[in-house]
PDB file of C-alpha atoms in Angstrom:
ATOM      1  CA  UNK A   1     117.576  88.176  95.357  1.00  0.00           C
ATOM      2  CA  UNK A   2     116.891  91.712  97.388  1.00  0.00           C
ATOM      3  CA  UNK A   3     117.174  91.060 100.882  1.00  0.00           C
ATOM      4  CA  UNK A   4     113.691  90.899 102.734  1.00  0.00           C
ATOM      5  CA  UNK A   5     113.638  94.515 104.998  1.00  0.00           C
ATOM      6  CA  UNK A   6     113.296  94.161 109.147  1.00  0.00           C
ATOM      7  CA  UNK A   7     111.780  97.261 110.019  1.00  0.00           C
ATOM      8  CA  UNK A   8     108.563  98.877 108.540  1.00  0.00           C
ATOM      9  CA  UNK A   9     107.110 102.383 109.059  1.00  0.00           C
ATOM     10  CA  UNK A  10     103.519 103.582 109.105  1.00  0.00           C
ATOM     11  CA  UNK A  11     102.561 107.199 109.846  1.00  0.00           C
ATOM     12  CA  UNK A  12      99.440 108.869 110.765  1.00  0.00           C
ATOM     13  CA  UNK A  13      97.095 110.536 107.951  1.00  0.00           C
ATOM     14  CA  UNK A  14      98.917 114.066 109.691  1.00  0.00           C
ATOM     15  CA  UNK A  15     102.543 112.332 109.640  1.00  0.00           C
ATOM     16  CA  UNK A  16     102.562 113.349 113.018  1.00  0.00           C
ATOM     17  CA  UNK A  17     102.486 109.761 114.661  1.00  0.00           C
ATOM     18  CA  UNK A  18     105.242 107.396 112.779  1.00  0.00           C
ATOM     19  CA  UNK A  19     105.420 104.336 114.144  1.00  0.00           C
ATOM     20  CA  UNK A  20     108.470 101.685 113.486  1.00  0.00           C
ATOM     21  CA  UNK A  21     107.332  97.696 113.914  1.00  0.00           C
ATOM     22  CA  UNK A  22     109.138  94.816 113.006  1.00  0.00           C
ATOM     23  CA  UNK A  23     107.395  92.249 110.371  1.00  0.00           C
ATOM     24  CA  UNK A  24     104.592  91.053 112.985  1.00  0.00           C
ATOM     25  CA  UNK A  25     103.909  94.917 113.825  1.00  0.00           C
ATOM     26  CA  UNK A  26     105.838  94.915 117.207  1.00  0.00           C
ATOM     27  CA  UNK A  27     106.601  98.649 117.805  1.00  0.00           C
ATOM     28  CA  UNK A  28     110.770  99.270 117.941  1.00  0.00           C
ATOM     29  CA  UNK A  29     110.076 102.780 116.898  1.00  0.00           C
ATOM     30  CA  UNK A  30     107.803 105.311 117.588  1.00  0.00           C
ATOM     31  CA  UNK A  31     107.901 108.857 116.874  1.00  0.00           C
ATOM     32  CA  UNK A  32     105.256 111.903 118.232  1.00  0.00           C
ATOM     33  CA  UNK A  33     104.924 115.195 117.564  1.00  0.00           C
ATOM     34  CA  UNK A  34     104.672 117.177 120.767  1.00  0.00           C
ATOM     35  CA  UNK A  35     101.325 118.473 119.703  1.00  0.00           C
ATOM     36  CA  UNK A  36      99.969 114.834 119.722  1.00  0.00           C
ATOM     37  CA  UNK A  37     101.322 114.537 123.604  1.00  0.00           C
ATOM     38  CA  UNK A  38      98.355 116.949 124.667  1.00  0.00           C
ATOM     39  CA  UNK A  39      95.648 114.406 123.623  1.00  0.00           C
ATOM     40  CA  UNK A  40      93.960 112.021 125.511  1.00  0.00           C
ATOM     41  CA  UNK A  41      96.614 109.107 126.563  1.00  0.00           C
ATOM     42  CA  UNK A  42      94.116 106.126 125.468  1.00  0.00           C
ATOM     43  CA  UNK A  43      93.735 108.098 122.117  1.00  0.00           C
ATOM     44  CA  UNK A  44      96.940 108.195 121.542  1.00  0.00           C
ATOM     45  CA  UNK A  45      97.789 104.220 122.423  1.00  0.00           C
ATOM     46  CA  UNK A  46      95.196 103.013 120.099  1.00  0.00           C
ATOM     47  CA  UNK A  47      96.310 105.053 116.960  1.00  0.00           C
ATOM     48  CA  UNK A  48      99.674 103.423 117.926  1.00  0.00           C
ATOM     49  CA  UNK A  49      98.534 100.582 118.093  1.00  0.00           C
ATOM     50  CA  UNK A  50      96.251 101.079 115.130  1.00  0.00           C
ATOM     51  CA  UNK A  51      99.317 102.177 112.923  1.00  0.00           C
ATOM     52  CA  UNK A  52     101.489  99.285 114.316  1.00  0.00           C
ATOM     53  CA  UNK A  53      98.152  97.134 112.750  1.00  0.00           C
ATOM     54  CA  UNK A  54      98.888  99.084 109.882  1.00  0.00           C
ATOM     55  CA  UNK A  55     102.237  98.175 109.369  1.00  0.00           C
ATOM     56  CA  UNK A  56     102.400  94.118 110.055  1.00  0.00           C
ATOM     57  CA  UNK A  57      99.688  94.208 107.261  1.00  0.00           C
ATOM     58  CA  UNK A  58     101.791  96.203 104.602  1.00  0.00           C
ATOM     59  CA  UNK A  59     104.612  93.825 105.946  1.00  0.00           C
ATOM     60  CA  UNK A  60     102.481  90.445 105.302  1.00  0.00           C
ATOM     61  CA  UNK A  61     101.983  92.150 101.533  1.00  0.00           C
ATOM     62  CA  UNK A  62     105.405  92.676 101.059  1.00  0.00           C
ATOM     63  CA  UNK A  63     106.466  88.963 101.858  1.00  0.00           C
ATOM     64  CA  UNK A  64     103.566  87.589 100.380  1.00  0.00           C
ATOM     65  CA  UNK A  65     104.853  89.380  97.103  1.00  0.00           C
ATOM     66  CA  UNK A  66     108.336  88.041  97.716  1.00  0.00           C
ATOM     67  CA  UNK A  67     107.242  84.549  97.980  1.00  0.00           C
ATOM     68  CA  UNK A  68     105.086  85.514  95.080  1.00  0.00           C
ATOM     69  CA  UNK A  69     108.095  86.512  93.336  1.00  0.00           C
ATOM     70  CA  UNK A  70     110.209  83.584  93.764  1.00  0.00           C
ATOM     71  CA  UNK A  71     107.797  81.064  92.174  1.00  0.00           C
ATOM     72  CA  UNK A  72     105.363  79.986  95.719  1.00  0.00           C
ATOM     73  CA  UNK A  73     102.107  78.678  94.436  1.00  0.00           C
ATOM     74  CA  UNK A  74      98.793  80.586  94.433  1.00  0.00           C
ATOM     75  CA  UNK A  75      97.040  77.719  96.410  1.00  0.00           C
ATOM     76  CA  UNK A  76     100.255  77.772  98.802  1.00  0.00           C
ATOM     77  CA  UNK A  77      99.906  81.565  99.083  1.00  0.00           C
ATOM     78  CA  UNK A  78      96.876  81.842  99.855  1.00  0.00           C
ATOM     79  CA  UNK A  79      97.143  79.401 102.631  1.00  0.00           C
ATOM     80  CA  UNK A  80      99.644  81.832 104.325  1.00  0.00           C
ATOM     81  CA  UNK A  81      97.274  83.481 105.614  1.00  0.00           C
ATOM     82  CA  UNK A  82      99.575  86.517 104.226  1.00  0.00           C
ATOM     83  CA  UNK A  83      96.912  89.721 103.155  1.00  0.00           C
ATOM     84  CA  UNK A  84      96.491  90.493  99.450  1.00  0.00           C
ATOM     85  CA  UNK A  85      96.878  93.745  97.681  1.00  0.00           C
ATOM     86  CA  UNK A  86      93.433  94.119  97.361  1.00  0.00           C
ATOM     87  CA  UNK A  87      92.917  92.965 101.291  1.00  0.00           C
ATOM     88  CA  UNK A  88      94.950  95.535 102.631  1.00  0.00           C
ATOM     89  CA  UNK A  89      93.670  98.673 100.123  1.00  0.00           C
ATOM     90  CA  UNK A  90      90.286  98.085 101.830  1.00  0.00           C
ATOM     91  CA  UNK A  91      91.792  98.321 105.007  1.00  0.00           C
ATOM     92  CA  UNK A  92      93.351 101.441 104.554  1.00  0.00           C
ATOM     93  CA  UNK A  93      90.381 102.699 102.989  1.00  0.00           C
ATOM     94  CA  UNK A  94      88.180 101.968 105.763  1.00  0.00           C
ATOM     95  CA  UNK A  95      90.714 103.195 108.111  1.00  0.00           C
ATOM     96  CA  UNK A  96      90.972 106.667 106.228  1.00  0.00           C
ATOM     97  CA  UNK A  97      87.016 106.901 106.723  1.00  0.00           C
ATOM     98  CA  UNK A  98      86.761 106.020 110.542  1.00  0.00           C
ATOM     99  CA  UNK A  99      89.897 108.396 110.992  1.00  0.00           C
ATOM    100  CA  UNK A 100      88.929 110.890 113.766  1.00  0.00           C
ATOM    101  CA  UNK A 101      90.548 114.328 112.063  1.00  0.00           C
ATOM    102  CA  UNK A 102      88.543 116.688 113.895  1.00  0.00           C
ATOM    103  CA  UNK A 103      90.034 118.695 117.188  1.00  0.00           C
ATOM    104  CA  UNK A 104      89.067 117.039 120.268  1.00  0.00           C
ATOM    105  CA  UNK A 105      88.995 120.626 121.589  1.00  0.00           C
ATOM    106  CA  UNK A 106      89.027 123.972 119.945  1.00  0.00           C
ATOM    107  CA  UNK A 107      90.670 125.548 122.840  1.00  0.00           C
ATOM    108  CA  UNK A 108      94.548 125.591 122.824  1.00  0.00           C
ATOM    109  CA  UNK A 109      96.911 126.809 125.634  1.00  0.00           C
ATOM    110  CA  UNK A 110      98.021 130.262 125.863  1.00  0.00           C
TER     111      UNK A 110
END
């Protein structure tokens, strides 16, 4: 049996916020473009923490699939509590909608 991985990723729609959280989506890794440093500092916290979201529920997929895998019950499963495919598509969708692409400024430093 493939051994279950310890670290996930999740990246901003831009890739330039990549964020590195164990299987509960506590951040041990976070990476930021230097361009990203210039917004606002609460901004930038909650699409951390947003993306750390992100990853513990890709995470919860993946082991719900590896239980899945080696024979758990659909009744057992679904008492987990562990998101479904379907679960965390939506999620991503709706996150991809409420995104905020759009400059906060179109002035830039000179």
């Amino acid at each position: 049996m493939e051994e279950f991985p310890t670290e996930f990723t999740a990246s901003s729609l831009t890739g330039a916020i990549v964020v590195r959280t164990t299987e509960q989506g506590l951040p041990v890794g976070i990476t930021v473009d230097a361009d990203e440093l210039q917004q606002d500092p609460t901004a930038l916290a909650a699409e951390v923490l947003r993306l750390c979201q992100k990853s513990a529920k890709r995470a919860g997929l993946a082991r719900r699939e590896q239980l899945a895998a080696v024979g758990f019950d659909p009744k057992l499963l679904a008492a987990t509590g562990l998101p479904t495919e379907a679960e965390v598509a939506a999620a991503e969708i709706v996150e991809e909608q409420e995104y905020d692409t759009e400059p906060q400024s179109w002035l830039r430093s000179v």
